[in-house]
mmCIF file of the C-alpha atoms, coordinates in Angstrom:
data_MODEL
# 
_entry.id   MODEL 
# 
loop_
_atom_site.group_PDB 
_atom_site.id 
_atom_site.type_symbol 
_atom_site.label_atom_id 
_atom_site.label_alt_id 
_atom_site.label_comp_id 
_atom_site.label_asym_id 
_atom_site.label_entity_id 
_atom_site.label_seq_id 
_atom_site.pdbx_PDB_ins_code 
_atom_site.Cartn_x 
_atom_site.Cartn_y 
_atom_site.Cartn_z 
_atom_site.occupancy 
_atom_site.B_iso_or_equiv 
_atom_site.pdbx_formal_charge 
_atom_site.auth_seq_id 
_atom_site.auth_comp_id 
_atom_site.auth_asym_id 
_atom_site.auth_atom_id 
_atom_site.pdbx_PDB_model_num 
ATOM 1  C CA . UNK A 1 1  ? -12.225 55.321 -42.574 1.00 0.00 ? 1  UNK A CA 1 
ATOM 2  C CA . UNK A 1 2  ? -12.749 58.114 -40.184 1.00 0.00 ? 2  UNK A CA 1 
ATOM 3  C CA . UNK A 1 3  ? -9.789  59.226 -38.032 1.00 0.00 ? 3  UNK A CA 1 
ATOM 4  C CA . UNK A 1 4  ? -9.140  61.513 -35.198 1.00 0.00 ? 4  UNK A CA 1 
ATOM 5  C CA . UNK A 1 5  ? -6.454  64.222 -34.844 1.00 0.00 ? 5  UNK A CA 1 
ATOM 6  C CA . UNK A 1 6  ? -4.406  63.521 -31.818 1.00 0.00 ? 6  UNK A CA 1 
ATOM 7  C CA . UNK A 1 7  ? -3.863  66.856 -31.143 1.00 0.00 ? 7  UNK A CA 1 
ATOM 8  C CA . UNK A 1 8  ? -6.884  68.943 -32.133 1.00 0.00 ? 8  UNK A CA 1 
ATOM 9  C CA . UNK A 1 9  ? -9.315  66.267 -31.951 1.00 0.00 ? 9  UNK A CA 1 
ATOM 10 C CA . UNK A 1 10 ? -10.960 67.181 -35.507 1.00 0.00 ? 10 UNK A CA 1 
ATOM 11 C CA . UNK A 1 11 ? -12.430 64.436 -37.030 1.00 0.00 ? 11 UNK A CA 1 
ATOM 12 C CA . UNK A 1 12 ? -11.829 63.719 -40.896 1.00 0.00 ? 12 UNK A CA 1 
ATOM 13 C CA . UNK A 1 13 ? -12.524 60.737 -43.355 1.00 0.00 ? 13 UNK A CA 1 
ATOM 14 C CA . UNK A 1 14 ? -9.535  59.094 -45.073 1.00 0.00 ? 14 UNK A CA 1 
ATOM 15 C CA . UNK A 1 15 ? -9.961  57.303 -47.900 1.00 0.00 ? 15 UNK A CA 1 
ATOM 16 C CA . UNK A 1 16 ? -9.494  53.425 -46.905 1.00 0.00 ? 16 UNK A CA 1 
ATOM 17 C CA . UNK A 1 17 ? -6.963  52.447 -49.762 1.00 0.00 ? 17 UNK A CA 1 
ATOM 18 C CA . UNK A 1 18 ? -4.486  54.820 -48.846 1.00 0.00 ? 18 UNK A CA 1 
ATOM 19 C CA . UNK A 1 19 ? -1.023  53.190 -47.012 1.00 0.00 ? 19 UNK A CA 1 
ATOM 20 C CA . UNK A 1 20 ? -1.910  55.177 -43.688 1.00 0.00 ? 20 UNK A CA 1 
ATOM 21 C CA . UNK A 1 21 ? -5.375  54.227 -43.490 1.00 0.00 ? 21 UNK A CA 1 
ATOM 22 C CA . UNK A 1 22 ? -3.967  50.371 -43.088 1.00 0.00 ? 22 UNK A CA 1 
ATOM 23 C CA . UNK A 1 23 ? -1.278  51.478 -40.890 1.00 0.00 ? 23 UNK A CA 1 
ATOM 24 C CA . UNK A 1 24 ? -3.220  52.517 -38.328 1.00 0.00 ? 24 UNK A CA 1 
ATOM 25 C CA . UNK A 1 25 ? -5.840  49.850 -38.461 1.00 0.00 ? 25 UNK A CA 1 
ATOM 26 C CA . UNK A 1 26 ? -3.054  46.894 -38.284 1.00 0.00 ? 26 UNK A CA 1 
ATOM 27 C CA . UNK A 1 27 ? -0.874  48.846 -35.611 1.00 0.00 ? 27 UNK A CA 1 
ATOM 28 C CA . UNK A 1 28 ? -2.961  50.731 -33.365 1.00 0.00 ? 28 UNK A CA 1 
ATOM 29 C CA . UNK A 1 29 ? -0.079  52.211 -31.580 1.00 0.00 ? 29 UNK A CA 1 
ATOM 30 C CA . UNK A 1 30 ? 0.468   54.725 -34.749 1.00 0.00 ? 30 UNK A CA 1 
ATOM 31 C CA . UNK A 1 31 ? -1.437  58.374 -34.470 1.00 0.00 ? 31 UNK A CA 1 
ATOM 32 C CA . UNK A 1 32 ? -2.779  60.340 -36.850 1.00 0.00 ? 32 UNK A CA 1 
ATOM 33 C CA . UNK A 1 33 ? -2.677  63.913 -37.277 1.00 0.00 ? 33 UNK A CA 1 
ATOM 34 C CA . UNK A 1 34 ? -4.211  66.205 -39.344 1.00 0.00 ? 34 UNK A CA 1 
ATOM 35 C CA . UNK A 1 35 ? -2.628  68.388 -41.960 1.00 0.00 ? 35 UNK A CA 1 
ATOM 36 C CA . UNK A 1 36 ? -3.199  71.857 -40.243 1.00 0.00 ? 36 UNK A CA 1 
ATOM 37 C CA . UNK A 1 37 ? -1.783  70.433 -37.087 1.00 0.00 ? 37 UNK A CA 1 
ATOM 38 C CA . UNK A 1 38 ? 1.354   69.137 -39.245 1.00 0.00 ? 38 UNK A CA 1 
ATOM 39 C CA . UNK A 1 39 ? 2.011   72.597 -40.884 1.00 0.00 ? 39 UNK A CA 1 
ATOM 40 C CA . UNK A 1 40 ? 1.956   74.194 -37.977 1.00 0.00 ? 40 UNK A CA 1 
ATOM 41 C CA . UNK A 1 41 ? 4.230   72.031 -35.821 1.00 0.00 ? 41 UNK A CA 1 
ATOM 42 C CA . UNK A 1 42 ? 6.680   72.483 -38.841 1.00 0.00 ? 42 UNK A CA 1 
ATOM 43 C CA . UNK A 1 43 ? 6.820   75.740 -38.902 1.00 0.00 ? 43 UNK A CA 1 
ATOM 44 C CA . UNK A 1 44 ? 6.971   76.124 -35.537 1.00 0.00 ? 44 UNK A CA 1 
ATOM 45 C CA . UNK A 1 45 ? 10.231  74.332 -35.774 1.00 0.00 ? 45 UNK A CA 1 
ATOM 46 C CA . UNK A 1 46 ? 11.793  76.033 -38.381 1.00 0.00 ? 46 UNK A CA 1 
ATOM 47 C CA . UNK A 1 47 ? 11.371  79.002 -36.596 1.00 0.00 ? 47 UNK A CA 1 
ATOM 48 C CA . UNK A 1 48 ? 13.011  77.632 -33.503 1.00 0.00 ? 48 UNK A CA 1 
ATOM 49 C CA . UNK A 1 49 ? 16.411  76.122 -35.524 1.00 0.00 ? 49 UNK A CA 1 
ATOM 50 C CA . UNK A 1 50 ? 16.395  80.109 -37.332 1.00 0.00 ? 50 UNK A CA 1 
ATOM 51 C CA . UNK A 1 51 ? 16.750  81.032 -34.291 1.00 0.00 ? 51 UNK A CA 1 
ATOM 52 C CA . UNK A 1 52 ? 20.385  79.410 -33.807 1.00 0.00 ? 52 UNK A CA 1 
ATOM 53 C CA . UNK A 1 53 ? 19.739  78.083 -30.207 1.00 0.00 ? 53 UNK A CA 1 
ATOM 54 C CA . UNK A 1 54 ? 17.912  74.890 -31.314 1.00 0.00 ? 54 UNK A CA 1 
ATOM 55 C CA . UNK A 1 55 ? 19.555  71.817 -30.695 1.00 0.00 ? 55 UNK A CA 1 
ATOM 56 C CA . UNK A 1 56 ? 18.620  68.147 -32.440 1.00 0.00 ? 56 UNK A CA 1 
ATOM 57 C CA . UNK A 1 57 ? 20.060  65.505 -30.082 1.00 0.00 ? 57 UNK A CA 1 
ATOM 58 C CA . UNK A 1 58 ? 20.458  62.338 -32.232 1.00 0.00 ? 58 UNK A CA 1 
ATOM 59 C CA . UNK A 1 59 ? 22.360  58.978 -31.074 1.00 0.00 ? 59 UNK A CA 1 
ATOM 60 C CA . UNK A 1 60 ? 25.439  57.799 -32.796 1.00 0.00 ? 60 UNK A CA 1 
ATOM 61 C CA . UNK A 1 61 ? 24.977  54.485 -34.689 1.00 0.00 ? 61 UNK A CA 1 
ATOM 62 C CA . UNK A 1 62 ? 27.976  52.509 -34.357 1.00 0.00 ? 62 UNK A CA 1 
ATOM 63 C CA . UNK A 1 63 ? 28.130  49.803 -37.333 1.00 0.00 ? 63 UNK A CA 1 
ATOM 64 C CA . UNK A 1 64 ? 29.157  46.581 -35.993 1.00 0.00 ? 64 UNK A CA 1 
ATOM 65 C CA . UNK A 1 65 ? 31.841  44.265 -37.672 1.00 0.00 ? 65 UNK A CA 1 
ATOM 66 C CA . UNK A 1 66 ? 29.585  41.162 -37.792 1.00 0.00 ? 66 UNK A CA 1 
# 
């Protein structure tokens, strides 16, 4: 299966077995992106929470009683 990189665009072949290859051909809505571009964007991040000033913003999930 050949997939696109959302962000860089680069164009790889992914084996069409694999559990992401049939994710994105049943939902369409899911991206892919290549390994480089996922390194990258994590260490990006890491970098940003050393830093002290980065803040995650996640919601509070309230269990309900029924």
């Amino acid at each position: 299966m050949k997939v696109q990189c959302v962000i860089c665009d680069k164009t790889e072949e992914i084996d069409d077995e694999l559990p992401l290859a049939k994710k994105l051909r049943n939902r369409p809505i899911h991206t892919y992106m290549c390994q480089a571009c996922h390194d990258r964007i994590k260490e990006r991040t890491e970098a940003r929470i050393a830093t002290g000033k980065f803040r995650l913003y996640r919601s509070v999930h309230r269990d309900d009683e029924w």
